[in-house]
Structures are given as structure tokens and as C-alpha cells.
mmCIF file with all atom_site columns, C-alpha atoms in Angstrom:
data_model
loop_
_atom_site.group_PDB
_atom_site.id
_atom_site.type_symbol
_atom_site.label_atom_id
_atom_site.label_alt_id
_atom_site.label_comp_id
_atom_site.label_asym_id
_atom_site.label_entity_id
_atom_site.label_seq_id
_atom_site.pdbx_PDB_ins_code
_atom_site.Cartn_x
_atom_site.Cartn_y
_atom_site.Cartn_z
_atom_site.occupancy
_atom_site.B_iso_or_equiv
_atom_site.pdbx_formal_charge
_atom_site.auth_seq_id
_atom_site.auth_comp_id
_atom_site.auth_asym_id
_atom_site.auth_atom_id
_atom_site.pdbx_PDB_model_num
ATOM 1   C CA . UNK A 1 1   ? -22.886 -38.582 -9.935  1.00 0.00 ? 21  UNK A CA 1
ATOM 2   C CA . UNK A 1 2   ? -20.344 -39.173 -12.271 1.00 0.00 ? 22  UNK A CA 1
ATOM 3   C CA . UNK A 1 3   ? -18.187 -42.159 -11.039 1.00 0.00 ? 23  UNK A CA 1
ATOM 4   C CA . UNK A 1 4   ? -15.086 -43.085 -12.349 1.00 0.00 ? 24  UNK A CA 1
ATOM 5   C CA . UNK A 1 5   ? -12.279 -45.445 -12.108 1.00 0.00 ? 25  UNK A CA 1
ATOM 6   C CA . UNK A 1 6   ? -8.430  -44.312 -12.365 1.00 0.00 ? 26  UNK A CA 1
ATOM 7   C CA . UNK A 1 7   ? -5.884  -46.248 -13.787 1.00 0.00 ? 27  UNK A CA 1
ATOM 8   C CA . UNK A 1 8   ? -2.442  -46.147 -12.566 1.00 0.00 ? 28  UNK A CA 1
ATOM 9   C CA . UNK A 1 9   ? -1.043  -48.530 -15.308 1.00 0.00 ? 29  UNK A CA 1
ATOM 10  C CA . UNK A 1 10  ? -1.018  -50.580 -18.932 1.00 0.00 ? 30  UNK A CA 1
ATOM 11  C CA . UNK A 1 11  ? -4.611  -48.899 -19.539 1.00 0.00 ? 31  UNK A CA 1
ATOM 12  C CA . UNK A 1 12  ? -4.869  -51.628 -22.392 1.00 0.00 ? 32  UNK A CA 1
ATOM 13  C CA . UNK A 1 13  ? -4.399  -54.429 -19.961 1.00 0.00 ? 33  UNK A CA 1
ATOM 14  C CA . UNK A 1 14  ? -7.343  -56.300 -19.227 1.00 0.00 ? 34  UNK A CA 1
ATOM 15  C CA . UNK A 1 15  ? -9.569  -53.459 -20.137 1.00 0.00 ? 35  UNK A CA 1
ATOM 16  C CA . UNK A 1 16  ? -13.044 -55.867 -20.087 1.00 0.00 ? 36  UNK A CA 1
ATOM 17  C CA . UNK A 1 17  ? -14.439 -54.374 -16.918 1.00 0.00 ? 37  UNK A CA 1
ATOM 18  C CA . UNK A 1 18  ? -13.314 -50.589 -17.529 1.00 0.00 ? 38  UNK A CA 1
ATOM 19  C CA . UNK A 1 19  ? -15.270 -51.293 -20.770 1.00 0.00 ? 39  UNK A CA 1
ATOM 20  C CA . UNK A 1 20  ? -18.350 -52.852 -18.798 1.00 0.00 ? 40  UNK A CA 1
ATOM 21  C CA . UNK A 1 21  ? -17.942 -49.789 -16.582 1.00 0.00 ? 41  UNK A CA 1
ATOM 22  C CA . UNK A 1 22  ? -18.029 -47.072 -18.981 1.00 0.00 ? 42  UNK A CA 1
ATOM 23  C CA . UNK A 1 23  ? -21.609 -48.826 -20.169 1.00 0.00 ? 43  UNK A CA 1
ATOM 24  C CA . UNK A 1 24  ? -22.795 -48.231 -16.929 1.00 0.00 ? 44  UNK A CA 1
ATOM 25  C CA . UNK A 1 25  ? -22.016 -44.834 -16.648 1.00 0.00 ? 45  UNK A CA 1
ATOM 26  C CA . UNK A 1 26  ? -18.338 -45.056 -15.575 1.00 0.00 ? 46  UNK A CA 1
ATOM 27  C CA . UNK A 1 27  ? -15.600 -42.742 -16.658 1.00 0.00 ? 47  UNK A CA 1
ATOM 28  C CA . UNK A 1 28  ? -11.961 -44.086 -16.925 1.00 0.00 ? 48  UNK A CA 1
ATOM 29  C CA . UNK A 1 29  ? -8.970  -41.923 -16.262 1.00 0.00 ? 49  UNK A CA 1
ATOM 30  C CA . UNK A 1 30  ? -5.503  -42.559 -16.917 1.00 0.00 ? 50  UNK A CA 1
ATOM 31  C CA . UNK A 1 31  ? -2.119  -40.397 -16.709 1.00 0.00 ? 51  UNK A CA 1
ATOM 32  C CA . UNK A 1 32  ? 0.956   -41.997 -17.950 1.00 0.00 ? 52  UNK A CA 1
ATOM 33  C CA . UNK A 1 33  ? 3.610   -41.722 -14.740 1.00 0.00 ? 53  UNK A CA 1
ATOM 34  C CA . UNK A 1 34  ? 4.424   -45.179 -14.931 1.00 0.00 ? 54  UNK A CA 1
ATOM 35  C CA . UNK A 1 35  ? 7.854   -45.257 -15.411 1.00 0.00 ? 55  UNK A CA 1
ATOM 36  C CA . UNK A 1 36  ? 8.252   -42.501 -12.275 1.00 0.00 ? 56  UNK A CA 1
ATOM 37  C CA . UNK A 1 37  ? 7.320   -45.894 -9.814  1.00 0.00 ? 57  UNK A CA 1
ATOM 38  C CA . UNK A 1 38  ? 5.008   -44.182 -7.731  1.00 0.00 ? 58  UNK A CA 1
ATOM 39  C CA . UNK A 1 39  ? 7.580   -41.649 -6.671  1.00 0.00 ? 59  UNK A CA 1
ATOM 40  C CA . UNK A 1 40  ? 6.733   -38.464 -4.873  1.00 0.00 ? 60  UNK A CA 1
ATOM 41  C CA . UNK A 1 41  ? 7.498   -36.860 -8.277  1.00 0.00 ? 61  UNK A CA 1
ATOM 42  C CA . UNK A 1 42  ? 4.499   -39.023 -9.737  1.00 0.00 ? 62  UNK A CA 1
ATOM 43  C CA . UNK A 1 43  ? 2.443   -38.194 -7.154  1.00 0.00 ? 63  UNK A CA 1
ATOM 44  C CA . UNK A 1 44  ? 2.488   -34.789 -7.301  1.00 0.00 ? 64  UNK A CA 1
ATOM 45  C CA . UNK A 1 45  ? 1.527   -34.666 -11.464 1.00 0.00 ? 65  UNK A CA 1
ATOM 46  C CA . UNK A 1 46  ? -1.388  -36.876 -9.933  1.00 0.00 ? 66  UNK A CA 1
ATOM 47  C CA . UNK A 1 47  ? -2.660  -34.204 -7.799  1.00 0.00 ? 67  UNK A CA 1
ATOM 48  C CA . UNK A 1 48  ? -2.299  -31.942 -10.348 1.00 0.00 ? 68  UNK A CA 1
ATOM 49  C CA . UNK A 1 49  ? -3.998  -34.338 -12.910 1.00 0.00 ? 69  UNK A CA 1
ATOM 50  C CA . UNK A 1 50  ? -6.889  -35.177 -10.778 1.00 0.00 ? 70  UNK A CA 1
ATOM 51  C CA . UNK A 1 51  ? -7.763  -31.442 -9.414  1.00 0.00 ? 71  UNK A CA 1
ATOM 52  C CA . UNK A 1 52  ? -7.930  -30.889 -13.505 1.00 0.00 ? 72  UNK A CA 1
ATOM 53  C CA . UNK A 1 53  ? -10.394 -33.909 -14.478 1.00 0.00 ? 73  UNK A CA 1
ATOM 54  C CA . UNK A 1 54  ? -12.565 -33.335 -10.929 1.00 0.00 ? 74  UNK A CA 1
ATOM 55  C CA . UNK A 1 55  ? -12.771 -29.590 -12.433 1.00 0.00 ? 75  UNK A CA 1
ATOM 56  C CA . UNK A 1 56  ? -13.112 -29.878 -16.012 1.00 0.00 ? 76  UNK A CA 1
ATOM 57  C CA . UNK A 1 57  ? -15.472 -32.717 -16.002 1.00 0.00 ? 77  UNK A CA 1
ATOM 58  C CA . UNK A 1 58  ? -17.171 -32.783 -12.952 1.00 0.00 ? 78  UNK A CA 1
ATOM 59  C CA . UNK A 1 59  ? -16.219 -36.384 -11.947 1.00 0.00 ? 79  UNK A CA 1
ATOM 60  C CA . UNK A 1 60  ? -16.987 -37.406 -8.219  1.00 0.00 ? 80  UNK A CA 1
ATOM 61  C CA . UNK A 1 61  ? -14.791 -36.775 -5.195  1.00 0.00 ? 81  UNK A CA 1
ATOM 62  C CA . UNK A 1 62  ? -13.862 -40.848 -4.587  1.00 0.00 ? 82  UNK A CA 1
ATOM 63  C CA . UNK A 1 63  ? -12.846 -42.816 -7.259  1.00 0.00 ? 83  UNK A CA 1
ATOM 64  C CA . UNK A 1 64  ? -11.708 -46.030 -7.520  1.00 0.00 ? 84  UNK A CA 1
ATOM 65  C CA . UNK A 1 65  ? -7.975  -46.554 -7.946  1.00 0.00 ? 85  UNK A CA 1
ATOM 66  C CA . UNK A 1 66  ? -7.113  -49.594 -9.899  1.00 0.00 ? 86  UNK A CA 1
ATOM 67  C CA . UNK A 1 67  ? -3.431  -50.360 -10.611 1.00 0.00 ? 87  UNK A CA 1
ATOM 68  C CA . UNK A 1 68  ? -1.812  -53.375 -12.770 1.00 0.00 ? 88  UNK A CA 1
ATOM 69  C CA . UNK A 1 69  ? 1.843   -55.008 -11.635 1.00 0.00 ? 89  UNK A CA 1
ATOM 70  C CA . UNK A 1 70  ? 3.924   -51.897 -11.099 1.00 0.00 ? 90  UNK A CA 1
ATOM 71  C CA . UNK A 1 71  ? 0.772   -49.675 -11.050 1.00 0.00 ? 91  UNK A CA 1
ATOM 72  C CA . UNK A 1 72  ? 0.318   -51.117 -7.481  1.00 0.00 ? 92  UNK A CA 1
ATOM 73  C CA . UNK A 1 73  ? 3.109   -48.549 -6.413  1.00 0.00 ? 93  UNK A CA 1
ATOM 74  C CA . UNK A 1 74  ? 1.646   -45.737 -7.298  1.00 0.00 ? 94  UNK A CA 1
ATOM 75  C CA . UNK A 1 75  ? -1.729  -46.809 -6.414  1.00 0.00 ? 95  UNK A CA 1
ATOM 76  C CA . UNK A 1 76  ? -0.949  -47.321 -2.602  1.00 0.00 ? 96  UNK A CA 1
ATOM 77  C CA . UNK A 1 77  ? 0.893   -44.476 -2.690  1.00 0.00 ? 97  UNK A CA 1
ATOM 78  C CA . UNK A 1 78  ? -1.088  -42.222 -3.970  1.00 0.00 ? 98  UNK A CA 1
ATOM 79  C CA . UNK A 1 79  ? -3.943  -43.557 -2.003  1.00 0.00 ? 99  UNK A CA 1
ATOM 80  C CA . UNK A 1 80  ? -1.667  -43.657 1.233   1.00 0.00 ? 100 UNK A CA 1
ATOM 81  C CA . UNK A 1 81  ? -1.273  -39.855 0.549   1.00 0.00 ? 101 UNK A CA 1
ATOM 82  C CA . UNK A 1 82  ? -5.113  -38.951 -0.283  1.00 0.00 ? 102 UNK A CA 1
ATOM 83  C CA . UNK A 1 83  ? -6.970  -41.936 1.610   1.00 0.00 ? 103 UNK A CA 1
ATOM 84  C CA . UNK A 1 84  ? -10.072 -39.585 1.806   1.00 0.00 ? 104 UNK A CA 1
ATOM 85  C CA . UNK A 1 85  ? -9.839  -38.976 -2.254  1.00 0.00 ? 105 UNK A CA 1
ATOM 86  C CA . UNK A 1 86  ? -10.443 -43.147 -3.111  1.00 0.00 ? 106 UNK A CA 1
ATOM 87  C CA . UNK A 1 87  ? -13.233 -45.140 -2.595  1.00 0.00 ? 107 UNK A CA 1
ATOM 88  C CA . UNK A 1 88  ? -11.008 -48.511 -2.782  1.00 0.00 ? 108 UNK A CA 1
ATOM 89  C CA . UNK A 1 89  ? -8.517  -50.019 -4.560  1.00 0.00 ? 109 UNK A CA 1
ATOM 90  C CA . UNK A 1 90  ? -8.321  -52.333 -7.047  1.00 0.00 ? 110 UNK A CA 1
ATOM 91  C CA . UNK A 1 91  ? -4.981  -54.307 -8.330  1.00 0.00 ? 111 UNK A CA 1
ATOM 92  C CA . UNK A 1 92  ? -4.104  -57.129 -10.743 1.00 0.00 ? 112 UNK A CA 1
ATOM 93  C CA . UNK A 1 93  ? -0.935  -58.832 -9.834  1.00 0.00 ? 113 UNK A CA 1
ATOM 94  C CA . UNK A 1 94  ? 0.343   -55.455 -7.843  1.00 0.00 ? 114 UNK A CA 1
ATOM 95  C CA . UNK A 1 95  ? 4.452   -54.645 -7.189  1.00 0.00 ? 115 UNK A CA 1
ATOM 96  C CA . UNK A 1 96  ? 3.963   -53.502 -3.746  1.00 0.00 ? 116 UNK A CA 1
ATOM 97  C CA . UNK A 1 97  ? 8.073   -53.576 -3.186  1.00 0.00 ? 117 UNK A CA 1
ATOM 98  C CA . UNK A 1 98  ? 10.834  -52.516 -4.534  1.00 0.00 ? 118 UNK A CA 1
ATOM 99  C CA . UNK A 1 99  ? 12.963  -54.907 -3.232  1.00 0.00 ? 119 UNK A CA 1
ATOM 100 C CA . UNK A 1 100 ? 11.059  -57.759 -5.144  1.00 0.00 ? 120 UNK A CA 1
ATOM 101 C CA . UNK A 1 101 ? 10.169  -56.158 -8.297  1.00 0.00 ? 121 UNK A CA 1
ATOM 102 C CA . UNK A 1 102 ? 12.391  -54.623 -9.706  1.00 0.00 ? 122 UNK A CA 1
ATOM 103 C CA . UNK A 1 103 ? 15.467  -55.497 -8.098  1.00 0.00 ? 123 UNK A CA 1
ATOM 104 C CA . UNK A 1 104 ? 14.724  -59.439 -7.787  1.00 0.00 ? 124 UNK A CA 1
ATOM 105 C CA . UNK A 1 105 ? 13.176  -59.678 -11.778 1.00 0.00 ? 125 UNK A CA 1
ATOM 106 C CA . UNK A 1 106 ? 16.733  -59.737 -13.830 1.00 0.00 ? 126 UNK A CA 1
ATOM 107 C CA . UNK A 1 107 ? 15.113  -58.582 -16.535 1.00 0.00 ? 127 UNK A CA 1
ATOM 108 C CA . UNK A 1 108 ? 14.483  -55.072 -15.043 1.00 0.00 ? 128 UNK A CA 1
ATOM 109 C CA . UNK A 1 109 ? 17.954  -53.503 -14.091 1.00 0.00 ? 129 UNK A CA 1
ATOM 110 C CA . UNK A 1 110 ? 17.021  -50.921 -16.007 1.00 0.00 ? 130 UNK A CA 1
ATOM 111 C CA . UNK A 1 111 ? 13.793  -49.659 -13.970 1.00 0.00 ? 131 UNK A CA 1
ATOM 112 C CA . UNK A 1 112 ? 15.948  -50.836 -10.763 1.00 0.00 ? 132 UNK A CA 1
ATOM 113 C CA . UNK A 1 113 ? 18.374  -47.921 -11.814 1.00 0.00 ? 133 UNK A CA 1
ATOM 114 C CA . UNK A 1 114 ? 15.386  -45.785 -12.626 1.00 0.00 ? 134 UNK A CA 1
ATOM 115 C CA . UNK A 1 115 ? 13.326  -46.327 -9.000  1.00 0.00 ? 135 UNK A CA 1
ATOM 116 C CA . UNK A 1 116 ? 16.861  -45.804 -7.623  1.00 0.00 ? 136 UNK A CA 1
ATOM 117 C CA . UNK A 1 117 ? 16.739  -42.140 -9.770  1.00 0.00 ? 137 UNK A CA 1
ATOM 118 C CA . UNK A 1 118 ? 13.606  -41.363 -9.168  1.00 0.00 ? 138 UNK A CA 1
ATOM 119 C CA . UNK A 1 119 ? 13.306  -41.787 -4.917  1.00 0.00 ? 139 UNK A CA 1
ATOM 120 C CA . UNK A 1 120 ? 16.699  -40.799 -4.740  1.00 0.00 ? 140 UNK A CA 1
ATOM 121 C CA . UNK A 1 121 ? 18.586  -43.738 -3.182  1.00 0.00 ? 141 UNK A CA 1
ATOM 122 C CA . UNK A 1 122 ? 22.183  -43.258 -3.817  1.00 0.00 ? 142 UNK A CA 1
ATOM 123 C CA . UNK A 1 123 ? 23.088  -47.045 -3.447  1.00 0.00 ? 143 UNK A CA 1
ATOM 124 C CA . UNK A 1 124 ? 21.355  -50.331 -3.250  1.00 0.00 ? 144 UNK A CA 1
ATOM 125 C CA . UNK A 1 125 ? 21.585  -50.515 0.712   1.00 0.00 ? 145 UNK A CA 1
ATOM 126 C CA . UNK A 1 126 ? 19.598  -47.337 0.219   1.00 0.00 ? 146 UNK A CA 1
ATOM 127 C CA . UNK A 1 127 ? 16.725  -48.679 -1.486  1.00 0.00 ? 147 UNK A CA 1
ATOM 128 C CA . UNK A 1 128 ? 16.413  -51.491 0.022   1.00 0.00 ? 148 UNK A CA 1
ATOM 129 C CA . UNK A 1 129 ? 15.651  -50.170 3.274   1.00 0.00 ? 149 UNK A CA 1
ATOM 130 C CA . UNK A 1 130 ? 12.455  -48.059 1.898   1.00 0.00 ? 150 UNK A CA 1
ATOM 131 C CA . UNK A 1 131 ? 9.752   -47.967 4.169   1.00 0.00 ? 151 UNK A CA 1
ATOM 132 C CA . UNK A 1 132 ? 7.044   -46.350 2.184   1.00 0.00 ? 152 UNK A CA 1
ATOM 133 C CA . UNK A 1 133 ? 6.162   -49.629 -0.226  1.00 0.00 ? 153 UNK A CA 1
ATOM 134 C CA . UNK A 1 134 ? 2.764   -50.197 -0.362  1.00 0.00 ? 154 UNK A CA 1
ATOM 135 C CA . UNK A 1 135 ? 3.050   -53.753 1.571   1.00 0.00 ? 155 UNK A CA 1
ATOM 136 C CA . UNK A 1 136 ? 4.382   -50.924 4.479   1.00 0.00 ? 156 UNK A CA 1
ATOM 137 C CA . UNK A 1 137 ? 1.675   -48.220 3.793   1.00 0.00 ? 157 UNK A CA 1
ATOM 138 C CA . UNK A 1 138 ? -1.003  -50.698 3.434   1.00 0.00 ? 158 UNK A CA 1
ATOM 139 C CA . UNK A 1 139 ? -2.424  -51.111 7.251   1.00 0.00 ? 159 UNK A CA 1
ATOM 140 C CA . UNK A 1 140 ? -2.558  -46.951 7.490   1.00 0.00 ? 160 UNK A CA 1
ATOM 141 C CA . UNK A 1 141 ? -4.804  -47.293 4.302   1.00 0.00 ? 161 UNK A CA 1
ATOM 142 C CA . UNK A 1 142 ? -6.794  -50.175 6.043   1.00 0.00 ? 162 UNK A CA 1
ATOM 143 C CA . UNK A 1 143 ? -7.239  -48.350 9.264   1.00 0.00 ? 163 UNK A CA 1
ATOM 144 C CA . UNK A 1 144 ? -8.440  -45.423 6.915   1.00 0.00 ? 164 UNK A CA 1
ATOM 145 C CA . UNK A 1 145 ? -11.432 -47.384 6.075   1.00 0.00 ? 165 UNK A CA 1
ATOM 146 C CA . UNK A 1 146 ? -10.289 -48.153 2.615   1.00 0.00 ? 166 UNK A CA 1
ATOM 147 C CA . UNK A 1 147 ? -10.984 -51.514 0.895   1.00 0.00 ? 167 UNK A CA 1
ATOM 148 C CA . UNK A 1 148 ? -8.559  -53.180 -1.036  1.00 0.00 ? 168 UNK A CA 1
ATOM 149 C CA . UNK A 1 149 ? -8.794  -56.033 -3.736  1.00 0.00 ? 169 UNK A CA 1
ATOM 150 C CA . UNK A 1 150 ? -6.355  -58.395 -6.094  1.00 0.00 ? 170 UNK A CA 1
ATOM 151 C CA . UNK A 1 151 ? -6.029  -60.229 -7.952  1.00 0.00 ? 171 UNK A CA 1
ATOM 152 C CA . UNK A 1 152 ? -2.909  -62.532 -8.202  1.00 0.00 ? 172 UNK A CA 1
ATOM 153 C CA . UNK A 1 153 ? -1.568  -65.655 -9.875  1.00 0.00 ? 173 UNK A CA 1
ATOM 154 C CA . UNK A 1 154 ? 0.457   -67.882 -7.640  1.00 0.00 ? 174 UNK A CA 1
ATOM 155 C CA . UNK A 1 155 ? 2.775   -68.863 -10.027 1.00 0.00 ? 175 UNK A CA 1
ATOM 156 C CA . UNK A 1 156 ? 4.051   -65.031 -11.315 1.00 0.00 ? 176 UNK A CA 1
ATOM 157 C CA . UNK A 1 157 ? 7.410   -65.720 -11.105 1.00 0.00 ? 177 UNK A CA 1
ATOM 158 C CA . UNK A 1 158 ? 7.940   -61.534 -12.165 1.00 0.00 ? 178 UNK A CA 1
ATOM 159 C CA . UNK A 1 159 ? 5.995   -60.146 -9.245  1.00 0.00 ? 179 UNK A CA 1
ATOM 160 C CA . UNK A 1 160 ? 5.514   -62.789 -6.894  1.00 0.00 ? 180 UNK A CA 1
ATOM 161 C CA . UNK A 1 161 ? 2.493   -63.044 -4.913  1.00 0.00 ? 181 UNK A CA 1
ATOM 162 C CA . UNK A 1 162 ? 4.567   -63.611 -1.219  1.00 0.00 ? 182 UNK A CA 1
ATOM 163 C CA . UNK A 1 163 ? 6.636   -60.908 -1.384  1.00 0.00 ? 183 UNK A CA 1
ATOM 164 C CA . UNK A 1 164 ? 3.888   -58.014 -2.345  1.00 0.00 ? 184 UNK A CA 1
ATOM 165 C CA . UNK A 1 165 ? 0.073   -59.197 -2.219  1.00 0.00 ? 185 UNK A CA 1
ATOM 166 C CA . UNK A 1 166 ? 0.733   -62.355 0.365   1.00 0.00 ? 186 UNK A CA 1
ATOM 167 C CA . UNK A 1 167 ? 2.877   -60.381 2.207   1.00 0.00 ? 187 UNK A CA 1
ATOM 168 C CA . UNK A 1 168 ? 0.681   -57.289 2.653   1.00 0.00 ? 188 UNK A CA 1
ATOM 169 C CA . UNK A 1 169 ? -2.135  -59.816 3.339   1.00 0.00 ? 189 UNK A CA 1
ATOM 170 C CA . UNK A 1 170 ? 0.355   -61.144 6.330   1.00 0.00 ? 190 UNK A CA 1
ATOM 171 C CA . UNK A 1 171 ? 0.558   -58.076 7.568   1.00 0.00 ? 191 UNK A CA 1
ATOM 172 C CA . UNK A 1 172 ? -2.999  -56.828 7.594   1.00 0.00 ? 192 UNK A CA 1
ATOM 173 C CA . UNK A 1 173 ? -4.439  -59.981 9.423   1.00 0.00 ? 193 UNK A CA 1
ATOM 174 C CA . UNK A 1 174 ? -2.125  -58.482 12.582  1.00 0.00 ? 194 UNK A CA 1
ATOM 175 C CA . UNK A 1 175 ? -4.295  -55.705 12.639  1.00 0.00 ? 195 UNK A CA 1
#
């Protein structure tokens, strides 16, 4: 009954297999909290966003989570948070750290300022010593029995594989 997929990012990106999806049945879902980073702030208008779609259209319990570049934050997070609320997650090219993208990418001091804003790091020291990325929450989502899938390109130079997928992958094989 009723499955359905929710996009944490660029719901225009890619959209082949949402489309395929919603032929078989499939709703899609999207909120726009992208610029929030995956912040507790974001998280909580999830909650609130999801209790209203599960209500008002009778969607199932589990969904699956699927998150593009910066999407991957709030994806992890969000699942970190709700592990029993996803049925996997699914990420194309994922920022799953800060410290990589965006503080690394020079293009994007300004959402480097804004992560800053919205997780409330005073200073640069600050932020980089988050523990709650996604490459740090994903073994707690592992051990919670949910699957995870990307999709990467080695040569993204914007969010590079080794620091966020390759990483996370490094650190799940320890487990």
C-alpha cells in the first residue's frame, strides 16, 4: 500500500526513475529545506511534513529516502533520527561532510557561512569538528538494518567521492 519515495534534493535532477516509479504505483514527495543542510531546524519541518503526507494521503509507514549531492545531509540525518520511518536510502553523488563540501568547494563560501548559521558553529574550528555528518552517523544507520546505495563519479571534483561516499564505505567495512 501506497509506496513512495522522498526526495531530499534538486527534485528535477535525474528524475527518470521517480518517473518510472510513479508508473508503478509510486508516489514522490519532496519539501524544499535544502538550503537548511540537514540541520536540526530541517529536520524538524520534516517531521512535521511527513506526519502531514502519511495523514492526508495515506502513504506507507517506510519510504525510501533518496537524496542528490547536498541532499545526502539531510537524508542521513533525517534517517539517523527516524531509522524505523525509511526503508533505505538512496543517494547520487551524496555530501556526507561538511568539512569537504562546502568548506573545501571555493565556490560555496556562501552555504559554508550558511551551514555555519544554521548548526550554530560560531567559528570554523567549530564546524569542523561536527560529529553528526552522515559519513559519522552512517554505521548507527547500518546497524539499524537500513540499506544504503550511491551512486558516485570518481572524478567529482565538487563532492568528492573519498571524503563522503568512499569514506563512509571505509568506515562501514570495520563493522
Amino acid at each position: 500500500g501506497n509506496p513512495w519515495v522522498w526526495r531530499t534534493s534538486f527534485p528535477d535532477f535525474h528524475a527518470e526513475i521517480d518517473i518510472q516509479l510513479l508508473g508503478a504505483g509510486f508516489h514522490i514527495a519532496y519539501i524544499d529545506v535544502l538550503d537548511m543542510l540537514g540541520s536540526d531546524r530541517s529536520l524538524d519541518i520534516m517531521e512535521r511534513f511527513r506526519d502531514l503526507i502519511l495523514y492526508r494521503d495515506k502513504l506507507a509507514e517506510k519510504c525510501c529516502i533518496e537524496g542528490v549531492s547536498r541532499g545526502g545531509m539531510h537524508a542521513y540525518r533525517y534517517t539517523h533520527r527516524h531509522p524505523d520511518q525509511i526503508a533505505c536510502i538512496y543517494c547520487d553523488t551524496p555530501v556526507m561532510n561538511l568539512a569537504s563540501w562546502p568548506k573545501k568547494w571555493p565556490g560555496s563560501q556562501r552555504e559554508w557561512q550558511d551551514a555555519k548559521r544554521e548548526f550554530g558553529f560560531a567559528k570554523d574550528e567549530d564546524a569542523l569538528q561536527f560529529r553528526s555528518n552522515p559519513i559519522d552517523l552512517a554505521v548507527d544507520i547500518a546497524k539499524a538494518g537500513v540499506p544504503m546505495r550511491h551512486t558516485i563519479s570518481l572524478s567529482d571534483e565538487v563532492v568528492p567521492a573519498a571524503e563522503n561516499t568512499l569514506e563512509a564505505n571505509r568506515r562501514l567495512a570495520k563493522i
